[in-house]
Structures are given as structure tokens and as C-alpha cells.
């Protein structure tokens, strides 16, 4: 029966099962999918400080090419020392490669995310999304349970290219680890390939 179903129908059936029984059986977001619509808190650097805006992801990602970077947590070692600084340092290069904006997201509250952005001196290079309740992360199915480490539900480490509201590339580390997959050099290569 499953073999005769198209992908969208199969996703809906699995989603229904997941919502009913609480099991996550599949990765629901894939290349070509529309970004799920969830309300999030966006922190933008304006007039020398970070301003908070509540916005829907549908509105945020509706037009242009966006780089969305998921990281497990503010002030965690790899996120603070390597992963996000690389995106901050290469943000202008990403924009020259066609990106409208670069956004970093974690399952943290806006106050923590703001303090983290200030610590990184991200200024207007990278904007930040505070997904405090993890709703957008869950909708993307890019979360991970780090309860064993005392960290609870978090974002996996990933990078996604979103074009005009639809996913065009997914680089999912499947957890908190970091490899070249989610790093800025890989995203730059993907942007370059899209220009060919």
C-alpha cells in the first residue's frame, strides 16, 4: 500500500501517526518543500543594538535566498568558537554569492540569544532566530533530544538554503556534532554551483 502512495500523501499519513502517537518516523522537510509556517522571534541588528521582532516564518522566508544555520545552543563550545564565527566572518561572501540574508537559529530564549549575538559581535552580518519553544525546529524535524546531557530538546547542527519560501539544500548533521557538511565552506560551494 505504501508503495502506491505519492510522497506528499505518505508524509501526511506519517505526520498523522506522529501527532497521534508521539513517534517521529521520518524527516519531514526535504528539498523542494515549502518552509513550515511558525511564529518565531527574530533579532536584527539596528542602530547599534539588537531589536526583537515577532514574525511568521512564511513572511520571513517568502522571497529571496536565505541561509539558515541551526546550532545546538548559545554559549556552547563548538557553536561559539567555530561554527557561528565562520558564518559571521564569511557573511559578506555568502551575500555576494546570492544570499539575501544569513540567519542563525537555536532553541533558546530571546534574552540568551541576544547576549550570545553580542558576545560573537555578529552585528549586521548574521541575524538570529530565537526558537524558544522549539516549534520551528520541530516543524522542520531538525531537533534532537539532548536530555541525557542535561540540555533537553535542542536544534541539530545544520545549514539550509531557502529560496523564495522553499528548501533548496539541506545539510543535516543528524545531531550536535560538526563536520564539513554544515560549515560555511560547504554552503559557499552550494551557492557557487547554483550560479553555474
Coordinates of C-alpha atoms in Angstrom, one line a residue:
X1 CA 0.0 0.0 0.0
X2 CA 2.8 2.4 0.9
X3 CA 4.5 1.9 -2.4
X4 CA 1.4 3.2 -4.3
X5 CA 1.3 6.5 -2.3
X6 CA 2.9 9.7 -3.6
X7 CA 5.4 11.4 -1.3
X8 CA 3.0 14.1 -0.1
X9 CA 0.3 11.6 0.8
X10 CA 2.8 9.5 2.6
X11 CA 4.1 12.5 4.6
X12 CA 0.6 13.4 5.7
X13 CA -0.1 9.8 6.8
X14 CA 3.2 9.6 8.8
X15 CA 2.6 13.1 10.3
X16 CA -0.9 12.0 11.4
X17 CA 0.7 8.9 13.0
X18 CA 3.4 11.0 14.6
X19 CA 1.0 13.6 16.0
X20 CA -1.3 10.9 17.4
X21 CA 1.3 8.6 19.0
X22 CA 4.3 10.9 19.5
X23 CA 6.7 8.9 17.4
X24 CA 9.0 10.5 14.8
X25 CA 9.3 8.1 11.9
X26 CA 10.7 10.3 9.1
X27 CA 12.4 13.5 8.3
X28 CA 9.5 15.7 7.0
X29 CA 11.4 18.6 5.5
X30 CA 13.1 17.8 2.2
X31 CA 14.4 19.7 -0.8
X32 CA 11.5 21.3 -2.7
X33 CA 9.3 21.6 0.4
X34 CA 7.7 24.8 1.5
X35 CA 9.1 26.1 4.8
X36 CA 6.5 25.4 7.5
X37 CA 4.8 28.5 8.9
X38 CA 5.5 29.1 12.6
X39 CA 5.8 32.3 14.6
X40 CA 9.4 33.0 15.8
X41 CA 11.4 35.8 17.4
X42 CA 13.9 37.5 15.0
X43 CA 16.8 39.5 16.4
X44 CA 18.0 42.1 13.9
X45 CA 20.9 44.5 14.5
X46 CA 19.7 48.1 14.0
X47 CA 21.1 51.3 15.2
X48 CA 23.8 49.7 17.2
X49 CA 21.6 47.1 19.1
X50 CA 19.6 44.0 18.6
X51 CA 15.8 44.6 18.1
X52 CA 13.3 41.8 18.7
X53 CA 10.5 41.2 16.2
X54 CA 7.8 38.5 16.3
X55 CA 7.4 37.3 12.8
X56 CA 6.0 34.3 10.9
X57 CA 8.5 32.1 9.0
X58 CA 6.2 32.4 6.0
X59 CA 6.7 36.2 5.9
X60 CA 10.4 35.9 6.8
X61 CA 11.4 33.5 4.1
X62 CA 8.8 34.3 1.4
X63 CA 11.2 36.0 -1.0
X64 CA 14.9 35.9 -1.7
X65 CA 17.6 33.4 -0.8
X66 CA 18.3 32.7 2.8
X67 CA 20.9 30.7 4.7
X68 CA 19.5 29.2 7.9
X69 CA 22.1 27.8 10.3
X70 CA 21.0 25.6 13.1
X71 CA 23.1 25.2 16.2
X72 CA 22.5 23.3 19.4
X73 CA 22.9 26.2 21.9
X74 CA 24.1 29.6 22.7
X75 CA 27.5 29.7 24.5
X76 CA 28.2 26.0 23.8
X77 CA 31.8 25.5 22.9
X78 CA 31.7 24.5 19.2
X79 CA 28.9 26.9 18.3
X80 CA 30.7 29.8 20.0
X81 CA 34.3 29.1 18.9
X82 CA 34.0 27.6 15.4
X83 CA 30.6 27.1 13.7
X84 CA 28.9 30.5 14.0
X85 CA 32.1 32.7 13.8
X86 CA 32.8 31.1 10.4
X87 CA 29.4 32.2 9.2
X88 CA 29.9 35.7 10.6
X89 CA 33.3 36.1 9.0
X90 CA 32.0 34.8 5.6
X91 CA 28.6 36.5 5.7
X92 CA 29.5 39.1 3.1
X93 CA 30.9 36.4 0.9
X94 CA 27.7 34.5 1.2
X95 CA 25.7 37.6 0.2
X96 CA 28.0 38.1 -2.8
X97 CA 27.2 34.5 -3.7
X98 CA 23.5 35.4 -3.8
X99 CA 22.2 35.1 -0.2
X100 CA 19.8 37.8 0.8
X101 CA 20.4 37.2 4.5
X102 CA 22.1 34.8 6.9
X103 CA 20.2 33.6 10.0
X104 CA 21.4 31.5 12.9
X105 CA 18.8 29.6 14.9
X106 CA 18.7 27.8 18.3
X107 CA 16.2 26.5 20.8
X108 CA 17.0 29.3 23.3
X109 CA 15.0 32.2 24.6
X110 CA 15.5 35.7 23.0
X111 CA 17.4 37.1 26.0
X112 CA 20.1 34.4 25.8
X113 CA 20.3 34.6 22.0
X114 CA 20.7 38.4 22.2
X115 CA 23.6 38.0 24.7
X116 CA 25.1 35.4 22.5
X117 CA 24.9 37.5 19.4
X118 CA 26.5 40.4 21.3
X119 CA 29.3 38.1 22.6
X120 CA 30.0 37.0 19.0
X121 CA 29.9 40.6 17.7
X122 CA 27.8 39.4 14.9
X123 CA 26.4 43.0 14.3
X124 CA 24.6 43.2 11.0
X125 CA 26.4 40.2 9.4
X126 CA 24.2 37.5 10.8
X127 CA 20.6 37.7 12.1
X128 CA 19.4 35.4 14.9
X129 CA 16.2 33.4 15.4
X130 CA 15.2 32.5 19.0
X131 CA 13.1 29.4 18.7
X132 CA 12.3 29.4 22.4
X133 CA 9.7 26.6 22.4
X134 CA 11.4 24.7 19.6
X135 CA 8.3 25.0 17.4
X136 CA 10.0 25.9 14.2
X137 CA 12.8 23.3 14.9
X138 CA 10.1 20.6 15.4
X139 CA 8.2 21.7 12.3
X140 CA 11.4 21.3 10.3
X141 CA 12.1 18.0 12.1
X142 CA 15.7 19.2 12.7
X143 CA 15.7 18.8 16.5
X144 CA 17.5 16.4 18.8
X145 CA 16.9 15.2 22.4
X146 CA 20.0 16.0 24.4
X147 CA 18.3 15.2 27.7
X148 CA 21.0 12.7 28.6
X149 CA 23.5 15.6 28.7
X150 CA 21.1 17.8 30.7
X151 CA 20.3 20.0 27.7
X152 CA 16.8 18.9 26.8
X153 CA 15.3 19.4 23.4
X154 CA 17.7 21.3 21.0
X155 CA 18.3 22.0 17.4
X156 CA 20.6 19.7 15.5
X157 CA 23.5 21.3 13.8
X158 CA 22.6 22.0 10.2
X159 CA 22.6 24.5 7.4
X160 CA 19.7 25.0 5.0
X161 CA 19.3 27.2 1.8
X162 CA 15.8 28.5 1.4
X163 CA 14.8 30.2 -1.9
X164 CA 11.5 32.1 -2.1
X165 CA 10.0 30.1 0.7
X166 CA 11.1 26.7 -0.4
X167 CA 14.1 24.5 0.7
X168 CA 16.7 24.1 -2.0
X169 CA 19.5 22.5 0.1
X170 CA 19.7 20.7 3.4
X171 CA 22.9 19.9 5.2
X172 CA 21.9 18.0 8.3
X173 CA 24.5 16.7 10.8
X174 CA 21.8 14.4 12.4
X175 CA 22.8 15.7 15.9
X176 CA 25.0 18.2 17.7
X177 CA 28.4 17.2 16.1
X178 CA 30.1 19.3 13.5
X179 CA 31.6 18.1 10.2
X180 CA 32.3 19.9 7.0
X181 CA 28.7 19.2 6.0
X182 CA 27.1 22.1 7.9
X183 CA 30.1 24.5 7.7
X184 CA 30.1 27.7 5.7
X185 CA 32.6 26.4 3.1
X186 CA 30.1 23.8 2.0
X187 CA 27.3 26.4 1.7
X188 CA 29.6 28.6 -0.3
X189 CA 30.2 25.7 -2.7
X190 CA 26.5 25.1 -3.0
X191 CA 25.8 28.7 -3.8
X192 CA 28.6 28.7 -6.4
X193 CA 27.2 25.6 -8.0
X194 CA 23.8 27.2 -8.3
X195 CA 25.3 30.0 -10.4
X196 CA 26.7 27.6 -13.0

